[in-house]
mmCIF file of C-alpha atoms and ligand atoms in Angstrom:
data_model
loop_
_atom_site.group_PDB
_atom_site.id
_atom_site.type_symbol
_atom_site.label_atom_id
_atom_site.label_comp_id
_atom_site.label_asym_id
_atom_site.label_seq_id
_atom_site.Cartn_x
_atom_site.Cartn_y
_atom_site.Cartn_z
ATOM 1 C CA MET U 1 -13.054 -34.108 -7.580
ATOM 2 C CA LYS U 2 -13.728 -33.557 -3.875
ATOM 3 C CA ALA U 3 -11.548 -32.173 -1.138
ATOM 4 C CA ALA U 4 -9.353 -34.510 0.818
ATOM 5 C CA PRO U 5 -10.633 -35.109 4.416
ATOM 6 C CA PHE U 6 -9.915 -32.336 6.906
ATOM 7 C CA GLU U 7 -10.783 -31.237 10.413
ATOM 8 C CA TYR U 8 -12.724 -27.981 11.046
ATOM 9 C CA SER U 9 -12.380 -25.547 13.931
ATOM 10 C CA ARG U 10 -14.290 -22.315 14.349
ATOM 11 C CA ALA U 11 -12.011 -19.985 16.308
ATOM 12 C CA ALA U 12 -13.695 -17.808 18.961
ATOM 13 C CA ASP U 13 -10.825 -15.274 18.867
ATOM 14 C CA ILE U 14 -7.658 -14.528 17.034
ATOM 15 C CA ASP U 15 -5.342 -16.142 19.579
ATOM 16 C CA GLU U 16 -7.297 -19.340 19.378
ATOM 17 C CA ALA U 17 -6.978 -19.280 15.579
ATOM 18 C CA CYS U 18 -3.223 -18.763 15.922
ATOM 19 C CA ALA U 19 -2.978 -21.630 18.452
ATOM 20 C CA TRP U 20 -4.658 -23.985 15.972
ATOM 21 C CA LEU U 21 -2.187 -22.946 13.252
ATOM 22 C CA ALA U 22 0.794 -23.335 15.631
ATOM 23 C CA ALA U 23 -0.341 -26.851 16.608
ATOM 24 C CA ASP U 24 -0.487 -28.132 13.013
ATOM 25 C CA GLU U 25 1.733 -26.867 10.205
ATOM 26 C CA ASN U 26 -0.842 -28.076 7.664
ATOM 27 C CA ALA U 27 -3.747 -26.174 9.167
ATOM 28 C CA ARG U 28 -5.006 -23.290 7.131
ATOM 29 C CA ILE U 29 -7.236 -20.273 7.849
ATOM 30 C CA ILE U 30 -10.432 -20.089 5.963
ATOM 31 C CA ALA U 31 -11.972 -16.649 5.421
ATOM 32 C CA GLY U 32 -14.221 -16.205 2.355
ATOM 33 C CA GLY U 33 -13.163 -19.596 0.922
ATOM 34 C CA GLN U 34 -13.235 -18.185 -2.622
ATOM 35 C CA THR U 35 -9.716 -19.284 -3.345
ATOM 36 C CA LEU U 36 -9.054 -21.966 -0.745
ATOM 37 C CA VAL U 37 -12.178 -24.033 -1.409
ATOM 38 C CA PRO U 38 -11.707 -24.404 -5.202
ATOM 39 C CA MET U 39 -7.963 -25.206 -4.545
ATOM 40 C CA MET U 40 -9.097 -27.892 -2.082
ATOM 41 C CA ALA U 41 -11.727 -29.278 -4.513
ATOM 42 C CA MET U 42 -8.974 -29.604 -7.154
ATOM 43 C CA ARG U 43 -6.647 -31.070 -4.506
ATOM 44 C CA LEU U 44 -4.120 -28.360 -5.169
ATOM 45 C CA ALA U 45 -4.394 -27.603 -1.459
ATOM 46 C CA ARG U 46 -4.793 -30.310 1.202
ATOM 47 C CA PRO U 47 -5.051 -28.676 4.595
ATOM 48 C CA THR U 48 -5.453 -31.094 7.493
ATOM 49 C CA ARG U 49 -7.565 -28.529 9.416
ATOM 50 C CA LEU U 50 -9.523 -25.455 8.393
ATOM 51 C CA VAL U 51 -9.489 -22.708 11.039
ATOM 52 C CA ASP U 52 -12.573 -20.588 10.462
ATOM 53 C CA ILE U 53 -12.105 -16.913 11.408
ATOM 54 C CA ASN U 54 -15.432 -15.655 10.120
ATOM 55 C CA ARG U 55 -17.163 -15.505 13.511
ATOM 56 C CA ILE U 56 -14.367 -13.723 15.321
ATOM 57 C CA ALA U 57 -15.843 -10.456 16.649
ATOM 58 C CA GLY U 58 -14.126 -7.257 15.614
ATOM 59 C CA LEU U 59 -12.311 -8.475 12.515
ATOM 60 C CA SER U 60 -14.752 -6.868 10.003
ATOM 61 C CA TYR U 61 -14.713 -3.077 9.957
ATOM 62 C CA ILE U 62 -13.971 -0.014 7.838
ATOM 63 C CA ARG U 63 -13.165 3.048 9.871
ATOM 64 C CA ALA U 64 -11.159 6.289 9.844
ATOM 65 C CA ASP U 65 -8.055 5.978 11.990
ATOM 66 C CA GLY U 66 -6.113 9.234 12.130
ATOM 67 C CA ASP U 67 -4.714 9.949 8.646
ATOM 68 C CA ALA U 68 -5.619 6.505 7.422
ATOM 69 C CA ILE U 69 -8.506 4.144 6.705
ATOM 70 C CA ALA U 70 -8.379 0.944 8.703
ATOM 71 C CA ILE U 71 -10.013 -2.157 7.350
ATOM 72 C CA GLY U 72 -10.481 -5.478 9.192
ATOM 73 C CA ALA U 73 -9.164 -8.707 7.670
ATOM 74 C CA THR U 74 -12.582 -10.338 7.258
ATOM 75 C CA THR U 75 -14.214 -7.352 5.668
ATOM 76 C CA ARG U 76 -15.914 -8.579 2.526
ATOM 77 C CA GLN U 77 -14.916 -7.084 -0.817
ATOM 78 C CA CYS U 78 -18.591 -6.158 -1.443
ATOM 79 C CA ASP U 79 -18.635 -4.075 1.720
ATOM 80 C CA LEU U 80 -15.657 -2.109 0.509
ATOM 81 C CA GLU U 81 -17.388 -1.711 -2.865
ATOM 82 C CA ARG U 82 -20.378 -0.017 -1.225
ATOM 83 C CA ASP U 83 -18.667 1.976 1.520
ATOM 84 C CA ALA U 84 -18.919 5.773 1.499
ATOM 85 C CA LEU U 85 -15.618 6.246 3.442
ATOM 86 C CA VAL U 86 -13.767 4.076 0.899
ATOM 87 C CA ALA U 87 -15.368 5.983 -1.983
ATOM 88 C CA ARG U 88 -14.339 9.316 -0.480
ATOM 89 C CA ASP U 89 -10.895 8.615 0.982
ATOM 90 C CA LEU U 90 -9.643 5.546 -0.970
ATOM 91 C CA PRO U 91 -10.989 6.370 -4.463
ATOM 92 C CA LEU U 92 -8.364 4.194 -6.115
ATOM 93 C CA MET U 93 -9.550 1.160 -4.277
ATOM 94 C CA ALA U 94 -13.147 1.994 -4.984
ATOM 95 C CA LYS U 95 -12.334 2.133 -8.661
ATOM 96 C CA ALA U 96 -10.491 -1.181 -8.655
ATOM 97 C CA ILE U 97 -12.901 -3.365 -6.601
ATOM 98 C CA PRO U 98 -15.499 -3.967 -9.345
ATOM 99 C CA TRP U 99 -12.693 -5.595 -11.342
ATOM 100 C CA ILE U 100 -12.282 -8.322 -8.685
ATOM 101 C CA GLY U 101 -14.106 -11.483 -9.817
ATOM 102 C CA HIS U 102 -17.934 -11.413 -9.755
ATOM 103 C CA ALA U 103 -20.497 -9.861 -7.452
ATOM 104 C CA ALA U 104 -20.997 -13.388 -5.961
ATOM 105 C CA THR U 105 -17.232 -13.875 -5.183
ATOM 106 C CA ARG U 106 -16.990 -10.266 -3.740
ATOM 107 C CA ALA U 107 -19.952 -11.093 -1.457
ATOM 108 C CA ARG U 108 -17.784 -13.766 0.276
ATOM 109 C CA GLY U 109 -14.183 -12.929 -0.535
ATOM 110 C CA THR U 110 -12.398 -10.920 2.186
ATOM 111 C CA ILE U 111 -9.641 -8.321 1.888
ATOM 112 C CA GLY U 112 -7.403 -10.378 4.318
ATOM 113 C CA GLY U 113 -7.903 -13.521 2.207
ATOM 114 C CA SER U 114 -6.968 -11.763 -0.978
ATOM 115 C CA LEU U 115 -3.827 -10.165 0.540
ATOM 116 C CA SER U 116 -2.701 -13.428 2.223
ATOM 117 C CA ASN U 117 -3.285 -15.372 -0.959
ATOM 118 C CA ALA U 118 -0.866 -12.983 -2.766
ATOM 119 C CA ASP U 119 -1.884 -13.726 -6.287
ATOM 120 C CA PRO U 120 0.418 -11.522 -8.451
ATOM 121 C CA ALA U 121 -2.723 -10.369 -10.384
ATOM 122 C CA ALA U 122 -4.904 -9.606 -7.333
ATOM 123 C CA GLU U 123 -6.207 -6.075 -7.372
ATOM 124 C CA GLN U 124 -6.051 -5.870 -3.587
ATOM 125 C CA ALA U 125 -2.336 -6.661 -3.590
ATOM 126 C CA LEU U 126 -1.813 -3.855 -6.149
ATOM 127 C CA MET U 127 -3.876 -1.435 -4.061
ATOM 128 C CA ALA U 128 -1.896 -2.284 -0.896
ATOM 129 C CA VAL U 129 1.445 -1.734 -2.625
ATOM 130 C CA THR U 130 0.435 1.409 -4.534
ATOM 131 C CA LEU U 131 -1.145 3.038 -1.513
ATOM 132 C CA ASP U 132 1.654 2.080 0.894
ATOM 133 C CA ALA U 133 -0.644 0.114 3.160
ATOM 134 C CA VAL U 134 0.520 -1.361 6.407
ATOM 135 C CA LEU U 135 -0.702 -4.858 7.372
ATOM 136 C CA ASN U 136 -1.299 -5.909 10.907
ATOM 137 C CA TYR U 137 -1.095 -9.492 12.163
ATOM 138 C CA ARG U 138 -1.155 -11.488 15.312
ATOM 139 C CA GLU U 139 1.144 -14.502 16.168
ATOM 140 C CA ALA U 140 1.754 -16.270 19.470
ATOM 141 C CA GLY U 141 -0.059 -13.646 21.485
ATOM 142 C CA LYS U 142 1.870 -10.748 19.911
ATOM 143 C CA THR U 143 0.770 -8.095 17.457
ATOM 144 C CA ALA U 144 3.052 -6.971 14.660
ATOM 145 C CA GLU U 145 2.883 -4.944 11.439
ATOM 146 C CA ILE U 146 4.543 -5.095 8.026
ATOM 147 C CA LYS U 147 4.565 -2.739 5.102
ATOM 148 C CA ALA U 148 2.765 -3.995 2.012
ATOM 149 C CA ARG U 149 5.984 -3.500 -0.002
ATOM 150 C CA ASP U 150 7.778 -6.026 2.321
ATOM 151 C CA PHE U 151 4.755 -8.413 2.589
ATOM 152 C CA PHE U 152 4.644 -9.781 -0.926
ATOM 153 C CA ILE U 153 7.749 -11.843 -1.710
ATOM 154 C CA GLY U 154 6.676 -14.164 -4.564
ATOM 155 C CA PRO U 155 3.704 -15.536 -6.470
ATOM 156 C CA MET U 156 1.294 -16.687 -3.715
ATOM 157 C CA VAL U 157 4.090 -16.202 -1.151
ATOM 158 C CA THR U 158 4.093 -13.642 1.617
ATOM 159 C CA ALA U 159 6.320 -12.747 4.604
ATOM 160 C CA LEU U 160 3.422 -13.561 6.987
ATOM 161 C CA PRO U 161 4.713 -16.180 9.565
ATOM 162 C CA ALA U 162 3.125 -19.581 9.168
ATOM 163 C CA ALA U 163 1.160 -19.483 12.432
ATOM 164 C CA ALA U 164 0.062 -15.856 12.038
ATOM 165 C CA CYS U 165 -3.383 -14.406 11.313
ATOM 166 C CA LEU U 166 -3.695 -11.205 9.344
ATOM 167 C CA THR U 167 -5.949 -8.920 11.391
ATOM 168 C CA GLY U 168 -6.241 -5.675 9.390
ATOM 169 C CA VAL U 169 -4.788 -3.187 6.989
ATOM 170 C CA ARG U 170 -4.232 0.560 7.206
ATOM 171 C CA TYR U 171 -4.227 2.737 4.077
ATOM 172 C CA PRO U 172 -2.829 6.289 4.401
ATOM 173 C CA VAL U 173 -5.285 8.854 3.020
ATOM 174 C CA TRP U 174 -4.001 11.466 0.654
ATOM 175 C CA ARG U 175 -5.555 14.944 0.965
ATOM 176 C CA GLY U 176 -5.526 17.814 -1.445
ATOM 177 C CA LYS U 177 -5.995 17.847 -5.205
ATOM 178 C CA ILE U 178 -6.026 14.091 -5.717
ATOM 179 C CA GLY U 179 -6.568 12.134 -8.883
ATOM 180 C CA ILE U 180 -6.618 8.397 -9.676
ATOM 181 C CA GLY U 181 -6.281 6.136 -12.594
ATOM 182 C CA PHE U 182 -6.726 2.355 -12.922
ATOM 183 C CA HIS U 183 -6.588 0.081 -15.934
ATOM 184 C CA GLU U 184 -6.343 -3.644 -16.437
ATOM 185 C CA VAL U 185 -6.306 -6.100 -19.410
ATOM 186 C CA ASN U 186 -7.881 -9.502 -19.010
ATOM 187 C CA ALA U 187 -9.805 -11.998 -21.103
ATOM 188 C CA ARG U 188 -13.148 -11.102 -19.444
ATOM 189 C CA ARG U 189 -13.853 -8.394 -16.891
ATOM 190 C CA SER U 190 -14.326 -10.882 -14.055
ATOM 191 C CA ASP U 191 -11.111 -12.744 -14.799
ATOM 192 C CA PHE U 192 -7.669 -12.189 -13.313
ATOM 193 C CA ALA U 193 -5.630 -9.418 -14.992
ATOM 194 C CA PHE U 194 -2.821 -10.157 -17.466
ATOM 195 C CA VAL U 195 -1.500 -6.705 -16.554
ATOM 196 C CA SER U 196 -2.871 -3.919 -14.385
ATOM 197 C CA ALA U 197 -1.792 -0.423 -13.439
ATOM 198 C CA ALA U 198 -2.892 1.902 -10.623
ATOM 199 C CA VAL U 199 -1.873 5.509 -10.108
ATOM 200 C CA GLN U 200 -2.655 8.137 -7.502
ATOM 201 C CA VAL U 201 -1.485 11.638 -7.892
ATOM 202 C CA GLU U 202 -1.560 14.875 -5.837
ATOM 203 C CA LEU U 203 -1.325 18.106 -7.848
ATOM 204 C CA GLY U 204 -0.443 21.555 -6.545
ATOM 205 C CA ALA U 205 -2.714 24.535 -7.233
ATOM 206 C CA ASP U 206 -0.684 25.246 -10.348
ATOM 207 C CA GLY U 207 -1.280 21.678 -11.655
ATOM 208 C CA MET U 208 2.257 20.537 -10.883
ATOM 209 C CA CYS U 209 2.700 17.012 -9.615
ATOM 210 C CA LYS U 210 3.466 17.168 -5.902
ATOM 211 C CA ARG U 211 3.312 13.389 -5.326
ATOM 212 C CA ILE U 212 2.640 10.372 -7.383
ATOM 213 C CA ALA U 213 2.409 6.561 -6.792
ATOM 214 C CA ILE U 214 2.510 4.243 -9.822
ATOM 215 C CA GLY U 215 1.844 0.549 -9.274
ATOM 216 C CA VAL U 216 1.895 -2.243 -11.848
ATOM 217 C CA GLY U 217 0.271 -5.626 -11.119
ATOM 218 C CA ALA U 218 0.241 -9.070 -12.755
ATOM 219 C CA ALA U 219 3.400 -8.354 -14.796
ATOM 220 C CA THR U 220 5.921 -9.612 -12.264
ATOM 221 C CA ASP U 221 5.852 -12.107 -9.339
ATOM 222 C CA PHE U 222 4.156 -9.561 -7.143
ATOM 223 C CA PRO U 223 2.932 -5.969 -7.643
ATOM 224 C CA MET U 224 5.670 -3.428 -8.125
ATOM 225 C CA ARG U 225 6.044 0.360 -7.750
ATOM 226 C CA LEU U 226 7.744 2.320 -10.506
ATOM 227 C CA ASP U 227 9.963 4.259 -8.082
ATOM 228 C CA SER U 228 12.312 5.807 -10.644
ATOM 229 C CA ALA U 229 9.335 7.065 -12.710
ATOM 230 C CA GLU U 230 7.708 8.495 -9.586
ATOM 231 C CA ALA U 231 10.906 10.368 -8.752
ATOM 232 C CA GLN U 232 11.359 11.595 -12.277
ATOM 233 C CA LEU U 233 7.757 12.830 -12.603
ATOM 234 C CA THR U 234 7.384 14.570 -9.203
ATOM 235 C CA GLY U 235 7.691 18.342 -9.728
ATOM 236 C CA THR U 236 6.675 18.128 -13.426
ATOM 237 C CA MET U 237 3.404 18.907 -15.214
ATOM 238 C CA LEU U 238 3.022 15.214 -16.150
ATOM 239 C CA ASP U 239 3.439 15.919 -19.853
ATOM 240 C CA ALA U 240 2.613 12.829 -21.874
ATOM 241 C CA ALA U 241 5.995 12.482 -23.474
ATOM 242 C CA ALA U 242 7.795 12.750 -20.164
ATOM 243 C CA VAL U 243 5.421 10.206 -18.572
ATOM 244 C CA LYS U 244 6.011 7.721 -21.398
ATOM 245 C CA ASP U 245 9.759 8.162 -21.128
ATOM 246 C CA ALA U 246 9.834 7.716 -17.331
ATOM 247 C CA VAL U 247 7.488 4.707 -17.365
ATOM 248 C CA THR U 248 9.301 3.000 -20.281
ATOM 249 C CA GLN U 249 12.592 3.356 -18.443
ATOM 250 C CA ALA U 250 11.178 2.100 -15.153
ATOM 251 C CA LEU U 251 9.811 -1.015 -16.814
ATOM 252 C CA ALA U 252 12.789 -1.640 -19.164
ATOM 253 C CA ASP U 253 14.568 -4.207 -17.038
ATOM 254 C CA ILE U 254 11.688 -6.005 -15.307
ATOM 255 C CA GLU U 255 11.474 -9.822 -15.480
ATOM 256 C CA ALA U 256 7.938 -10.088 -16.648
ATOM 257 C CA MET U 257 5.919 -13.336 -16.174
ATOM 258 C CA ASP U 258 5.586 -15.490 -19.195
ATOM 259 C CA ASP U 259 2.698 -18.006 -19.323
ATOM 260 C CA LEU U 260 -0.113 -19.420 -21.426
ATOM 261 C CA HIS U 261 -2.168 -16.233 -21.085
ATOM 262 C CA ALA U 262 0.440 -13.649 -22.063
ATOM 263 C CA SER U 263 4.078 -13.596 -23.080
ATOM 264 C CA ALA U 264 6.649 -11.542 -21.109
ATOM 265 C CA ALA U 265 7.133 -9.189 -24.055
ATOM 266 C CA TYR U 266 3.345 -8.609 -24.256
ATOM 267 C CA ARG U 267 3.096 -7.987 -20.567
ATOM 268 C CA LYS U 268 5.972 -5.486 -20.647
ATOM 269 C CA ARG U 269 4.488 -3.590 -23.587
ATOM 270 C CA VAL U 270 0.999 -3.502 -22.101
ATOM 271 C CA ALA U 271 2.325 -2.463 -18.737
ATOM 272 C CA VAL U 272 3.883 0.651 -20.301
ATOM 273 C CA SER U 273 0.575 1.562 -22.071
ATOM 274 C CA LEU U 274 -1.649 0.964 -19.025
ATOM 275 C CA ALA U 275 0.632 2.855 -16.637
ATOM 276 C CA CYS U 276 0.746 5.857 -19.049
ATOM 277 C CA ARG U 277 -3.047 5.850 -19.377
ATOM 278 C CA ALA U 278 -3.464 5.557 -15.617
ATOM 279 C CA VAL U 279 -1.142 8.539 -15.040
ATOM 280 C CA ALA U 280 -3.104 10.538 -17.700
ATOM 281 C CA ASP U 281 -6.424 9.644 -16.019
ATOM 282 C CA ALA U 282 -5.072 10.495 -12.616
ATOM 283 C CA ARG U 283 -3.866 13.906 -13.784
ATOM 284 C CA ALA U 284 -7.174 14.594 -15.553
ATOM 285 C CA SER U 285 -9.296 13.529 -12.628
ATOM 286 C CA ALA U 286 -7.246 15.731 -10.229
ATOM 287 C CA LEU U 287 -7.898 18.606 -12.553
ATOM 288 C CA GLY U 288 -11.640 17.693 -12.604
ATOM 289 C CA GLU U 289 -11.548 16.840 -16.337
ATOM 290 C CA LYS U 290 -13.725 14.150 -17.887
ATOM 291 C CA ILE U 291 -11.975 10.770 -18.337
ATOM 292 C CA HIS U 292 -12.684 8.799 -21.485
ATOM 293 C CA ALA U 293 -13.234 5.053 -21.081
ATOM 294 C CA HIS U 294 -10.708 2.902 -22.882
HETATM 295 C C1 FAD Y 1 -14.510 -17.090 -10.131
HETATM 296 C C2 FAD Y 1 -13.519 -16.326 -9.348
HETATM 297 C C3 FAD Y 1 -12.969 -15.164 -9.903
HETATM 298 C C4 FAD Y 1 -11.998 -14.431 -9.157
HETATM 299 N N1 FAD Y 1 -11.466 -13.339 -9.773
HETATM 300 C C5 FAD Y 1 -10.591 -12.590 -9.056
HETATM 301 C C6 FAD Y 1 -9.994 -11.409 -9.593
HETATM 302 O O1 FAD Y 1 -10.295 -11.029 -10.751
HETATM 303 N N2 FAD Y 1 -9.123 -10.723 -8.890
HETATM 304 C C7 FAD Y 1 -8.760 -11.112 -7.590
HETATM 305 O O2 FAD Y 1 -7.947 -10.523 -6.963
HETATM 306 N N3 FAD Y 1 -9.303 -12.237 -7.018
HETATM 307 C C8 FAD Y 1 -10.190 -12.967 -7.735
HETATM 308 N N4 FAD Y 1 -10.739 -14.098 -7.136
HETATM 309 C C9 FAD Y 1 -10.277 -14.461 -5.784
HETATM 310 C C10 FAD Y 1 -11.169 -13.777 -4.749
HETATM 311 O O3 FAD Y 1 -10.939 -12.409 -4.737
HETATM 312 C C11 FAD Y 1 -10.865 -14.368 -3.348
HETATM 313 O O4 FAD Y 1 -11.924 -13.974 -2.529
HETATM 314 C C12 FAD Y 1 -9.609 -13.966 -2.651
HETATM 315 O O5 FAD Y 1 -8.461 -14.178 -3.418
HETATM 316 C C13 FAD Y 1 -9.416 -14.765 -1.395
HETATM 317 O O6 FAD Y 1 -10.210 -14.257 -0.418
HETATM 318 P P1 FAD Y 1 -10.999 -15.253 0.623
HETATM 319 O O7 FAD Y 1 -11.496 -14.430 1.760
HETATM 320 O O8 FAD Y 1 -12.007 -15.971 -0.193
HETATM 321 O O9 FAD Y 1 -9.841 -16.210 1.138
HETATM 322 P P2 FAD Y 1 -9.839 -17.804 1.376
HETATM 323 O O10 FAD Y 1 -10.107 -18.491 0.055
HETATM 324 O O11 FAD Y 1 -10.626 -18.172 2.505
HETATM 325 O O12 FAD Y 1 -8.284 -17.931 1.760
HETATM 326 C C14 FAD Y 1 -7.287 -17.662 0.749
HETATM 327 C C15 FAD Y 1 -5.849 -17.934 1.426
HETATM 328 O O13 FAD Y 1 -5.639 -16.858 2.369
HETATM 329 C C16 FAD Y 1 -5.430 -17.432 3.684
HETATM 330 N N5 FAD Y 1 -6.013 -16.496 4.573
HETATM 331 C C17 FAD Y 1 -7.317 -16.006 4.511
HETATM 332 N N6 FAD Y 1 -7.563 -15.071 5.500
HETATM 333 C C18 FAD Y 1 -6.406 -15.009 6.185
HETATM 334 C C19 FAD Y 1 -5.942 -14.192 7.337
HETATM 335 N N7 FAD Y 1 -6.807 -13.305 7.905
HETATM 336 N N8 FAD Y 1 -4.712 -14.378 7.765
HETATM 337 C C20 FAD Y 1 -3.870 -15.285 7.169
HETATM 338 N N9 FAD Y 1 -4.190 -16.038 6.140
HETATM 339 C C21 FAD Y 1 -5.424 -15.928 5.669
HETATM 340 C C22 FAD Y 1 -6.072 -18.847 3.643
HETATM 341 O O14 FAD Y 1 -5.512 -19.738 4.566
HETATM 342 C C23 FAD Y 1 -5.820 -19.257 2.219
HETATM 343 O O15 FAD Y 1 -4.440 -19.722 2.079
HETATM 344 C C24 FAD Y 1 -11.643 -14.833 -7.867
HETATM 345 C C25 FAD Y 1 -12.285 -15.986 -7.274
HETATM 346 C C26 FAD Y 1 -13.165 -16.693 -8.004
HETATM 347 C C27 FAD Y 1 -13.775 -17.934 -7.349
#
């Protein structure tokens, strides 16, 4: 099948892109095209106009910004994968990126496109929620920001206004004795996750957990944080039994997705295992211990 006919506009700047979106409710931004183009080819998406933001200057960057790393919306996933600042200051993201699709899709796919697309299984969405990212966007000549935890509101649905263009994302950097863990289960490594878990921890000099963020992706309509487990585990030594108890409780009442790929019961069970493994890895990596591949 081929895409339905559409108009094409290459925006010179963000405000022009927003103006095209405001003028036509069926216009859509195209960034890497790795999701939108297949959707159009299958006629699951029929935008009347594509607004190309790829040539807008200043939308592709990775830079230190105070206590955060700021990343521009059209930054390619492959650039994040190879970036020394990301490897040093956002190790959780560096670990998760190779799990996103294939090298070829990462060469085109952008961070802004992945976040805007809001697939419940997208690794970038999980990173943004787990790391408390703040997303910036522009609409009708105004700049605004929204926390990642308020941005994702349903499967493929975000709080981004219809005529807005996501411009960048800021990820707070954790300093100190930091460790990370990431696991996902899928049919093949390049495929979308059935369930994923991401953990970042900060330990004190005595090995006690000072701060922990536990995110679970692909299990529910959008990535979630295990707030109650985080509260329960802060101030502990992250003993395996206590972690299992806290994670099991936090996931007990979730409404897990149920589809052809995985049942709700399976997703829930695997989410507990992956989150526990990710916490164990995070603790071990913060202590400088070797992590065994699973
Ligand atoms: C074979 C294959 C395997 C894949 N596997 C995975 C995987 O395992 N994990 C994963 O997370 N993803 C996967 N993807 C998706 C890939 O990561 C996409 O690149 C990504 O989801 C969309 O990014 P994009 O830049 O290509 O966006 P596009 O396809 O250009 O756009 C996607 C959507 O976002 C909107 N959009 C784009 N940029 C903006 C912006 N700045 N502001 C507002 N709206 C915007 C578009 O209008 C569109 O609705 C896979 C894709 C393919 C083809």
